[in-house]
PDB file of C-alpha atoms and ligand atoms in Angstrom:
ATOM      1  CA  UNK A   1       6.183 -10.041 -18.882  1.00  0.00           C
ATOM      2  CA  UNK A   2       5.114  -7.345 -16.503  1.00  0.00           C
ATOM      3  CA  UNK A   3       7.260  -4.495 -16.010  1.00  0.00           C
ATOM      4  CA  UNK A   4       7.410  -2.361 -12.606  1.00  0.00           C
ATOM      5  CA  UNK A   5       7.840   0.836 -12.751  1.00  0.00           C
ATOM      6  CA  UNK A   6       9.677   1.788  -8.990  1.00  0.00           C
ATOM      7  CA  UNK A   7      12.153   4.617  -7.853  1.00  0.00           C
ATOM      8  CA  UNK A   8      16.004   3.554  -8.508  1.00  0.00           C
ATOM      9  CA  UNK A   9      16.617   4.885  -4.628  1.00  0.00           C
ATOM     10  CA  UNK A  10      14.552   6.271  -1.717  1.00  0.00           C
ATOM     11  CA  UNK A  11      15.233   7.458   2.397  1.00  0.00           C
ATOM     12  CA  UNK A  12      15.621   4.401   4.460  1.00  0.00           C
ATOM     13  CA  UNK A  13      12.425   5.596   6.445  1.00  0.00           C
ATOM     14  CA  UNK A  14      10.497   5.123   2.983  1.00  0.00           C
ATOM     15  CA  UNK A  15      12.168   1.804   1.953  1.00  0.00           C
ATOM     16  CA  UNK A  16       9.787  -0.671   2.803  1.00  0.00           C
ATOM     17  CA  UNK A  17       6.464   1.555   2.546  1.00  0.00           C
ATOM     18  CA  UNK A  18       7.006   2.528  -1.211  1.00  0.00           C
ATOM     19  CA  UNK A  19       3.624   1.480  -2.888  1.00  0.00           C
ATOM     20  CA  UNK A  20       5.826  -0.275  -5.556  1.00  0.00           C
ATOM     21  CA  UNK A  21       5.734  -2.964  -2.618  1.00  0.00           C
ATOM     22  CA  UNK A  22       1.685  -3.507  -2.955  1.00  0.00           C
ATOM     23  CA  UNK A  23       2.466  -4.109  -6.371  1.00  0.00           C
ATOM     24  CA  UNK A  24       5.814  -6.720  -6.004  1.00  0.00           C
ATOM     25  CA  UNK A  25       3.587  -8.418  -3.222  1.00  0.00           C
ATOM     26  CA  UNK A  26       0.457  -8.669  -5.946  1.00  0.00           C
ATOM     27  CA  UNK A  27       3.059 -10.400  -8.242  1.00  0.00           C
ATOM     28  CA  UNK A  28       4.461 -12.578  -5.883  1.00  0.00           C
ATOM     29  CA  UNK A  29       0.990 -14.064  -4.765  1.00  0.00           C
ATOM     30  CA  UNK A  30       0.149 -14.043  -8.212  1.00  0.00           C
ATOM     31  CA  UNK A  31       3.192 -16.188  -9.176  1.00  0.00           C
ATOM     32  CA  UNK A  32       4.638 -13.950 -12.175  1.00  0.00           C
ATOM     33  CA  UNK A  33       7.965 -13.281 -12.524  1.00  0.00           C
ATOM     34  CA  UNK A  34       8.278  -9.327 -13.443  1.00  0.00           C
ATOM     35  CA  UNK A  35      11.062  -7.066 -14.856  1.00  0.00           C
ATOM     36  CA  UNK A  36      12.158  -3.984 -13.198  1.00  0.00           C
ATOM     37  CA  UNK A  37      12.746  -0.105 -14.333  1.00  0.00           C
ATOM     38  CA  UNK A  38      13.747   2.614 -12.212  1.00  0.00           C
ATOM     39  CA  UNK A  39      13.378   6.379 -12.618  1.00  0.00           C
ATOM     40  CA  UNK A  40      15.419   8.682  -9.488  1.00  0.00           C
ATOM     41  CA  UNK A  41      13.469  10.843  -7.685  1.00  0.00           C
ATOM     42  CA  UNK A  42      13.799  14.332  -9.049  1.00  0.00           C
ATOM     43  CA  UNK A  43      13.639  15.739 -12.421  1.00  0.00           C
ATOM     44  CA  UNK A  44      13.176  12.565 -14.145  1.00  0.00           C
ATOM     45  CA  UNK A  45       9.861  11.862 -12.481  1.00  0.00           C
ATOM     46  CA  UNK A  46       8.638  14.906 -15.074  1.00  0.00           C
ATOM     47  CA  UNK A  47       9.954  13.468 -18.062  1.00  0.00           C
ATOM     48  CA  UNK A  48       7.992  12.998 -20.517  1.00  0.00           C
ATOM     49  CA  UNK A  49       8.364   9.361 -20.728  1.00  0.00           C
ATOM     50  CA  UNK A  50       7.404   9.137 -17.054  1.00  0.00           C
ATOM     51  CA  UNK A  51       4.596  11.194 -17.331  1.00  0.00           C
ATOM     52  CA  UNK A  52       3.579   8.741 -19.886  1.00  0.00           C
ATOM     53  CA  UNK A  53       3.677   5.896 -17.319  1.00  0.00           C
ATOM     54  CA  UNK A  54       2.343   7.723 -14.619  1.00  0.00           C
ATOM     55  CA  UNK A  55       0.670  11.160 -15.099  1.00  0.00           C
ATOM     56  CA  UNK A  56       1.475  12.629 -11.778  1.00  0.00           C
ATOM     57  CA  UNK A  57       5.223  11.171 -12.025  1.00  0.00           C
ATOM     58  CA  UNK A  58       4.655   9.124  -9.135  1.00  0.00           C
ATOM     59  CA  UNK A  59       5.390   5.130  -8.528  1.00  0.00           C
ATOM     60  CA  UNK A  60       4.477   2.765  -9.155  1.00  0.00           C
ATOM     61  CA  UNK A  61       3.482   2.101 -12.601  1.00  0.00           C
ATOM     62  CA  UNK A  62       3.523  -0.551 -14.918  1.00  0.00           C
ATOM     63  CA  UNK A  63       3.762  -2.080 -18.769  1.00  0.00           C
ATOM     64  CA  UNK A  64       2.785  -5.269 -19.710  1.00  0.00           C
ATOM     65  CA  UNK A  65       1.820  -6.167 -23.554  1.00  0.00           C
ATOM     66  CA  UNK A  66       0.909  -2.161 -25.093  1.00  0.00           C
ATOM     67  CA  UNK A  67      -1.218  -1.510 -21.445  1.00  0.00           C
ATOM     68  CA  UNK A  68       0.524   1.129 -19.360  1.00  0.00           C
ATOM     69  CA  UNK A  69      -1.296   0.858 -16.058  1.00  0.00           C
ATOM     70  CA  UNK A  70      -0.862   3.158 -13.038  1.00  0.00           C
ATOM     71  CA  UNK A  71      -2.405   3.290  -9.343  1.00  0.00           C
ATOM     72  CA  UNK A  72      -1.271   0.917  -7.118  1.00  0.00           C
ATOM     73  CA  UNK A  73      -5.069  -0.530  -6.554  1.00  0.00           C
ATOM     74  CA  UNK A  74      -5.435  -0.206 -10.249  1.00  0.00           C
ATOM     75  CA  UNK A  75      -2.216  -2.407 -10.384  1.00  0.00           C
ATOM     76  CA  UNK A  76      -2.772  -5.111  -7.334  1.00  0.00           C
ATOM     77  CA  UNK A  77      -6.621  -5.862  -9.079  1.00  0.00           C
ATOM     78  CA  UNK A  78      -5.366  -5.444 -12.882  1.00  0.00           C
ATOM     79  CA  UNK A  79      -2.721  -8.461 -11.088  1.00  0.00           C
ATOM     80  CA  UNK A  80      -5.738 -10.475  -9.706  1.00  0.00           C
ATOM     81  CA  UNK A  81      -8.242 -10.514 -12.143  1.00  0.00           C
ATOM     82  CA  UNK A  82      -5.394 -11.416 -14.911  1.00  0.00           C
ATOM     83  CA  UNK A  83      -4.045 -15.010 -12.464  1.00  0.00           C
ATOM     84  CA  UNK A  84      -7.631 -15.647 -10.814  1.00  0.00           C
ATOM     85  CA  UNK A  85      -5.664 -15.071  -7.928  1.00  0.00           C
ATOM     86  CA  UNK A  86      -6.331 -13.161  -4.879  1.00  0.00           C
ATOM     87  CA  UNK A  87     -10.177 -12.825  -5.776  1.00  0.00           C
ATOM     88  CA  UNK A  88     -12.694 -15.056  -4.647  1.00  0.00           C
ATOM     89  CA  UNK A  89     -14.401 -16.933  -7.576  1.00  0.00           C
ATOM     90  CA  UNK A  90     -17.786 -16.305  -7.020  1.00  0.00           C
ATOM     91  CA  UNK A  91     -19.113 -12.514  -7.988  1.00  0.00           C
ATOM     92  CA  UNK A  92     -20.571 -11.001  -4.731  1.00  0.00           C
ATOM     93  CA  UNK A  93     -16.893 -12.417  -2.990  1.00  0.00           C
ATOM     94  CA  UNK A  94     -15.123 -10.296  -6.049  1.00  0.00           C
ATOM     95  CA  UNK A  95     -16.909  -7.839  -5.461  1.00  0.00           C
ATOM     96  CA  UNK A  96     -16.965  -7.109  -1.729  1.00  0.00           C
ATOM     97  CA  UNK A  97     -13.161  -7.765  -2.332  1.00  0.00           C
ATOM     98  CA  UNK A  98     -12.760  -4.773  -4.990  1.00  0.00           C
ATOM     99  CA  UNK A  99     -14.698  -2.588  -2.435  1.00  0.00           C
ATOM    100  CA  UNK A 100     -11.866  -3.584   0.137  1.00  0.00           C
ATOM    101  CA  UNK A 101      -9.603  -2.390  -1.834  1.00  0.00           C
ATOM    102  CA  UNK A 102     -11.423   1.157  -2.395  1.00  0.00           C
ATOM    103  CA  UNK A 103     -11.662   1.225   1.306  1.00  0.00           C
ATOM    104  CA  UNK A 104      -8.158   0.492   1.969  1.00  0.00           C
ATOM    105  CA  UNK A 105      -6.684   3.120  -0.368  1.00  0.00           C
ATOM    106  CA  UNK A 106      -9.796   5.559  -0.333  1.00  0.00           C
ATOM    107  CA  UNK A 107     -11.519   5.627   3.607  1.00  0.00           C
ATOM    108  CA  UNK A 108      -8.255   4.327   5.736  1.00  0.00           C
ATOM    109  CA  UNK A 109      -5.419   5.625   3.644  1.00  0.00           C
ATOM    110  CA  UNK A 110      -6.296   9.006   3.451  1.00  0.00           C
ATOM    111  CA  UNK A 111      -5.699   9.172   7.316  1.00  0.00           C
ATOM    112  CA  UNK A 112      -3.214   7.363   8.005  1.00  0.00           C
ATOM    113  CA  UNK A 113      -0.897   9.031   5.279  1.00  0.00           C
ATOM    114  CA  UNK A 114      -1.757  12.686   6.707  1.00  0.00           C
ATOM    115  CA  UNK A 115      -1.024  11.360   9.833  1.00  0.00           C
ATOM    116  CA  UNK A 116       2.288  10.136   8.459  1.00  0.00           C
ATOM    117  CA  UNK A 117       3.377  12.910   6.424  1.00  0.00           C
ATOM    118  CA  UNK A 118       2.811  14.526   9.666  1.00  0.00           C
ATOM    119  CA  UNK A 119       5.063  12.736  11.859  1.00  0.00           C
ATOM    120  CA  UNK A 120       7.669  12.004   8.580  1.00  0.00           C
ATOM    121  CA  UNK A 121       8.161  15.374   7.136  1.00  0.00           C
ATOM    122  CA  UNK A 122       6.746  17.979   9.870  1.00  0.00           C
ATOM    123  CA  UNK A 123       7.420  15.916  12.971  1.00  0.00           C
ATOM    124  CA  UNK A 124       7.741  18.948  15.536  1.00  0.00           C
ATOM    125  CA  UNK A 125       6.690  22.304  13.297  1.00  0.00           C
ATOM    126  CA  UNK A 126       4.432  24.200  15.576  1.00  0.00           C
ATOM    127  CA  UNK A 127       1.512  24.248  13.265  1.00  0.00           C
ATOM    128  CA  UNK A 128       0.872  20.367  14.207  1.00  0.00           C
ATOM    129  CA  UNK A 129       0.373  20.542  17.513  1.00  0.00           C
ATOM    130  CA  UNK A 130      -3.543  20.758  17.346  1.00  0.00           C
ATOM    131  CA  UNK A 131      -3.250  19.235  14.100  1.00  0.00           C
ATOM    132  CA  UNK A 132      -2.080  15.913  14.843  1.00  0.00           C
ATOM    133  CA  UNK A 133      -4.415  14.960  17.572  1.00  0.00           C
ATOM    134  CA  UNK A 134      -7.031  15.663  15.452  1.00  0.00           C
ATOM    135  CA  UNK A 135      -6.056  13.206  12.245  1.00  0.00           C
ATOM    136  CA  UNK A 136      -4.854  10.297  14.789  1.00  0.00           C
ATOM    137  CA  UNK A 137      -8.435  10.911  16.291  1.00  0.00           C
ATOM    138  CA  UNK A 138      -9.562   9.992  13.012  1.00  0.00           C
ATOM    139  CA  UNK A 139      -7.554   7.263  12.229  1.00  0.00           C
ATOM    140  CA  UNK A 140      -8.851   5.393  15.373  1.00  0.00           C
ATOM    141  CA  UNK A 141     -12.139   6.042  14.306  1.00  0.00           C
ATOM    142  CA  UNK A 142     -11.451   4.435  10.919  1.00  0.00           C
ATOM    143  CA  UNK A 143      -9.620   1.516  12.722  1.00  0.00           C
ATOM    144  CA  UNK A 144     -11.986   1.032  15.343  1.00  0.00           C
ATOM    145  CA  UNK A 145     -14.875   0.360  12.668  1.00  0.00           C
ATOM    146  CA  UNK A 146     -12.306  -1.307  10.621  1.00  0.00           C
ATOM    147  CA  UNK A 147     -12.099  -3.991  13.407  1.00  0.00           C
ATOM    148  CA  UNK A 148     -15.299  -4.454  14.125  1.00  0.00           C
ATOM    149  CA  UNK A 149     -16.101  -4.974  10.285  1.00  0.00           C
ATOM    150  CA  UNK A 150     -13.101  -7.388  10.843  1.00  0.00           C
ATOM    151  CA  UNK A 151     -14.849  -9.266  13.501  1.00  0.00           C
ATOM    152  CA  UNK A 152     -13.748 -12.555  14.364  1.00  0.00           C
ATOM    153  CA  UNK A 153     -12.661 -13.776  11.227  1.00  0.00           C
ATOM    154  CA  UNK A 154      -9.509 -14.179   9.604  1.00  0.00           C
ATOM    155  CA  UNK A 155      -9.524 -12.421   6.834  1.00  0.00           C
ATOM    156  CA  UNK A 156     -12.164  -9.540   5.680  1.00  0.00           C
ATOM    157  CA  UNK A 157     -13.772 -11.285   3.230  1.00  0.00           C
ATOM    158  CA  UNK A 158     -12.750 -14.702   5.336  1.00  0.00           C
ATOM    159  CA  UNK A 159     -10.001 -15.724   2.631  1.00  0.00           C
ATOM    160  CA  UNK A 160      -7.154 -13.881   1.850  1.00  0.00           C
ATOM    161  CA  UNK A 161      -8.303 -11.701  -0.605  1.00  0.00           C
ATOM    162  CA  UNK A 162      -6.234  -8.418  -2.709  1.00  0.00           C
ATOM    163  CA  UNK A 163      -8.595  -6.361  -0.165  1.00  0.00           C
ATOM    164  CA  UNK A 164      -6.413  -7.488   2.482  1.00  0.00           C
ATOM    165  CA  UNK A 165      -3.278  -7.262   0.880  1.00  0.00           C
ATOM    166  CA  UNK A 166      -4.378  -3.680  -0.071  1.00  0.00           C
ATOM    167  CA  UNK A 167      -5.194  -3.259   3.690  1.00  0.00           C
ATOM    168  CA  UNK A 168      -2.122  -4.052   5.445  1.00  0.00           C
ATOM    169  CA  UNK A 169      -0.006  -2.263   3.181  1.00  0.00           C
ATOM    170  CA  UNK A 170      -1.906   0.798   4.296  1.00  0.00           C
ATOM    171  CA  UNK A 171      -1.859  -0.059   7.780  1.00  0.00           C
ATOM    172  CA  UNK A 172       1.836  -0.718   7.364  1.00  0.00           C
ATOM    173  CA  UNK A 173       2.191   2.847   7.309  1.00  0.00           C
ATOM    174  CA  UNK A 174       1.513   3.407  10.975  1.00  0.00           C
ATOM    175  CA  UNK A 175       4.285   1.121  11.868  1.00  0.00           C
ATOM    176  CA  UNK A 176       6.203   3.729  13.395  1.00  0.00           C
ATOM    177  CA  UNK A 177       3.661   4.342  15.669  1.00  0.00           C
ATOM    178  CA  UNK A 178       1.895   1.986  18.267  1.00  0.00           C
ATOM    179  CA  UNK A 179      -1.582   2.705  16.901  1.00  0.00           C
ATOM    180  CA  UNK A 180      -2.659  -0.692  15.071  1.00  0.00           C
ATOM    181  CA  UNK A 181      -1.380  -2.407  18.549  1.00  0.00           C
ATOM    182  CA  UNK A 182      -4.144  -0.735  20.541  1.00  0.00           C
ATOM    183  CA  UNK A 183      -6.442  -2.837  18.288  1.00  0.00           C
ATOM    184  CA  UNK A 184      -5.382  -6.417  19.048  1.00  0.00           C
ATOM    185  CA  UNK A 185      -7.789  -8.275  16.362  1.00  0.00           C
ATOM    186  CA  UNK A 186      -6.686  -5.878  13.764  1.00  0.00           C
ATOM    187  CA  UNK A 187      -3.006  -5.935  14.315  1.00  0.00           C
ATOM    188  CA  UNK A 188      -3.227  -9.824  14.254  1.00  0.00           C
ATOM    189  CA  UNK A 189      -4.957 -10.158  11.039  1.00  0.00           C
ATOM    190  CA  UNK A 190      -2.035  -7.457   9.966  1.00  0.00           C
ATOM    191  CA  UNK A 191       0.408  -9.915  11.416  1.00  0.00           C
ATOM    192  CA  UNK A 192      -1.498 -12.796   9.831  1.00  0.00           C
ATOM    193  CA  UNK A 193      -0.975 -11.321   6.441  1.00  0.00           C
ATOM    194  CA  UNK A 194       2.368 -10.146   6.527  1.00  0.00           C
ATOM    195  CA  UNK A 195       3.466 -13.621   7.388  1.00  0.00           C
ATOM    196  CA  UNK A 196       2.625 -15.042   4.098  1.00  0.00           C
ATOM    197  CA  UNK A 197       5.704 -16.290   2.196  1.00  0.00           C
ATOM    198  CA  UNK A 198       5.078 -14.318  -0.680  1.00  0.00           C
ATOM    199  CA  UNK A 199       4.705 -10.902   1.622  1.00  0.00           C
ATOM    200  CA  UNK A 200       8.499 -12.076   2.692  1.00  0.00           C
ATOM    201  CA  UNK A 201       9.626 -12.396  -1.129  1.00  0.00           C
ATOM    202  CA  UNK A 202       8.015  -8.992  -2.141  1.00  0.00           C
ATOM    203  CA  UNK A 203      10.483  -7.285   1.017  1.00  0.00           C
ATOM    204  CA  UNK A 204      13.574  -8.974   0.604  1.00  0.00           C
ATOM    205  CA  UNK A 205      12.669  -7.703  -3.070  1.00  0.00           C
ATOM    206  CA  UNK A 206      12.233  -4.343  -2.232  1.00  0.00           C
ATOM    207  CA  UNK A 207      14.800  -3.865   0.138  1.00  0.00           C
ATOM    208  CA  UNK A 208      17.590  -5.586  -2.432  1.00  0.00           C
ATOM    209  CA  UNK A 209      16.558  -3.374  -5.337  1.00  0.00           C
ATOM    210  CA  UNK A 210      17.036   0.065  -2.857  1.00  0.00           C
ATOM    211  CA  UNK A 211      20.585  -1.490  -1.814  1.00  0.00           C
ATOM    212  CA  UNK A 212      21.801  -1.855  -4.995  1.00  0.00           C
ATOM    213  CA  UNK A 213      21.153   1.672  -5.673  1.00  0.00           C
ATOM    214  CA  UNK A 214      22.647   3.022  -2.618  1.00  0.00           C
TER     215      UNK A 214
HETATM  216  N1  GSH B   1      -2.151   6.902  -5.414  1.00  0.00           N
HETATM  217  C1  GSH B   1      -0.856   6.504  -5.879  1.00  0.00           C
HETATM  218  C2  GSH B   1       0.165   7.108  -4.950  1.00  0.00           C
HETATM  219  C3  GSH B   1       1.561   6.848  -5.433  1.00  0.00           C
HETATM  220  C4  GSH B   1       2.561   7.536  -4.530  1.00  0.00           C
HETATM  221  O1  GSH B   1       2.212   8.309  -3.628  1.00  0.00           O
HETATM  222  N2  GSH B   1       3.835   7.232  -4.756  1.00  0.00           N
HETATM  223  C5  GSH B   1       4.880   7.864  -3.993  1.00  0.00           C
HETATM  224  C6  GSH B   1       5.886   6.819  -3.554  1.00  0.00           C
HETATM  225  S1  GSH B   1       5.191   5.701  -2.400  1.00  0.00           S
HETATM  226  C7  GSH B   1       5.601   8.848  -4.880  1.00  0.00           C
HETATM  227  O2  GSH B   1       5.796   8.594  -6.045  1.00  0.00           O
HETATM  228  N3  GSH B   1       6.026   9.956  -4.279  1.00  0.00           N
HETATM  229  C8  GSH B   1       6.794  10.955  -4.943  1.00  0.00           C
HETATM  230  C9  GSH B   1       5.969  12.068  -5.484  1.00  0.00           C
HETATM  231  O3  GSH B   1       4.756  12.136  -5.210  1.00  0.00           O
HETATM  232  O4  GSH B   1       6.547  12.906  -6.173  1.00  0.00           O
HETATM  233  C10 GSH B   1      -0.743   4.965  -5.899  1.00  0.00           C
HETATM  234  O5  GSH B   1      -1.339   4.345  -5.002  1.00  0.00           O
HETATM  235  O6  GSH B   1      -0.075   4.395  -6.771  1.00  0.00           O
END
């Protein structure tokens, strides 16, 4: 059985956007049932046993049969390509899918999360005041292409694919902004996604696991 690797307790802001929530949401479209550790933020992320889970003693991370595997993207394909799940079966719809999931984490994350670190841990410091403008300028341009690449389908790929998984959970971290809104097919194929039962399972999950530590 897979085990997840997630932080025993984090700031209610982070709750629902720790990555270990790709990851539960991967499992829970995937159908496996998965055990849970938890390290606590601080010095135990550099312990060596951490650091042997996840080399920049981050989360998530997980174990499953000798493989310690780390990433989320890593993680959420490692998850689909084990079930058949969440990747189409033919090989130019696995791969477009695999390249969603570099886009996700490699051309739309790296915005947004400046652009959140911004407003979560600097919100008001002088030295982002001609900062800011300039990331969120970015991030529309990411999100404006992002739509139109989007088009009129449903889905990116047109079936829910681990590309869109990978997608909203990165978009997800705008939520406490009105950004995504200003692009209305975007924020309802975000809306689409996140109303899949096992995207509900994966947060109740996530949520329950931070309570208990609280
Ligand atoms: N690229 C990594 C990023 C992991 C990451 O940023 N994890 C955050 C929690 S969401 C973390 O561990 N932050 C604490 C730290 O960096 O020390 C992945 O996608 O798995």
């Amino acid at each position: 059985m897979i085990t997840l690797t997630t932080y025993a307790w984090v700031p209610d802001f982070a709750a629902p956007l720790m990555r270990a929530f790709r990851v539960r949401w991967a499992l829970e479209e995937a159908g496996l049932p998965y055990a849970v550790r938890t390290v606590a933020l601080g010095p135990e992320q550099r312990s060596p046993e951490h650091l042997a889970r996840q080399p920049f003693g981050q989360a998530p991370a997980i174990e499953e049969d000798g493989l310690v595997l780390f990433e989320s993207g890593a993680i959420a394909l490692y998850v689909a390509e084990k079930t058949g799940t969440l990747l189409p079966r033919d090989r130019i719809g696995r791969e477009r899918a695999t390249a969603w999931v570099f886009a996700a984490l490699n051309s739309v994350e790296i915005w947004i999360q400046q652009l959140a670190s911004l407003d979560f841990f600097h919100a008001k410091e002088e030295w982002t005041k001609d900062f800011r403008p300039q990331i969120e300028k970015l991030v529309h341009d990411r999100l404006d292409l992002l739509e139109k690449a989007l088009g009129g389908k449903d889905y990116l790929e047109g079936t829910f694919t681990v590309g869109d998984l990978m997608m909203t959970d990165v978009l997800r971290i705008l939520d406490h902004t009105n950004i995504v809104a200003a692009y209305p097919r975007l924020s309802a194929y975000k809306q689409r996604c996140q109303a899949r039962p096992a995207f509900k399972r994966a947060m109740t999950a996530q949520r329950e696991g931070f309570q208990k530590a609280a």
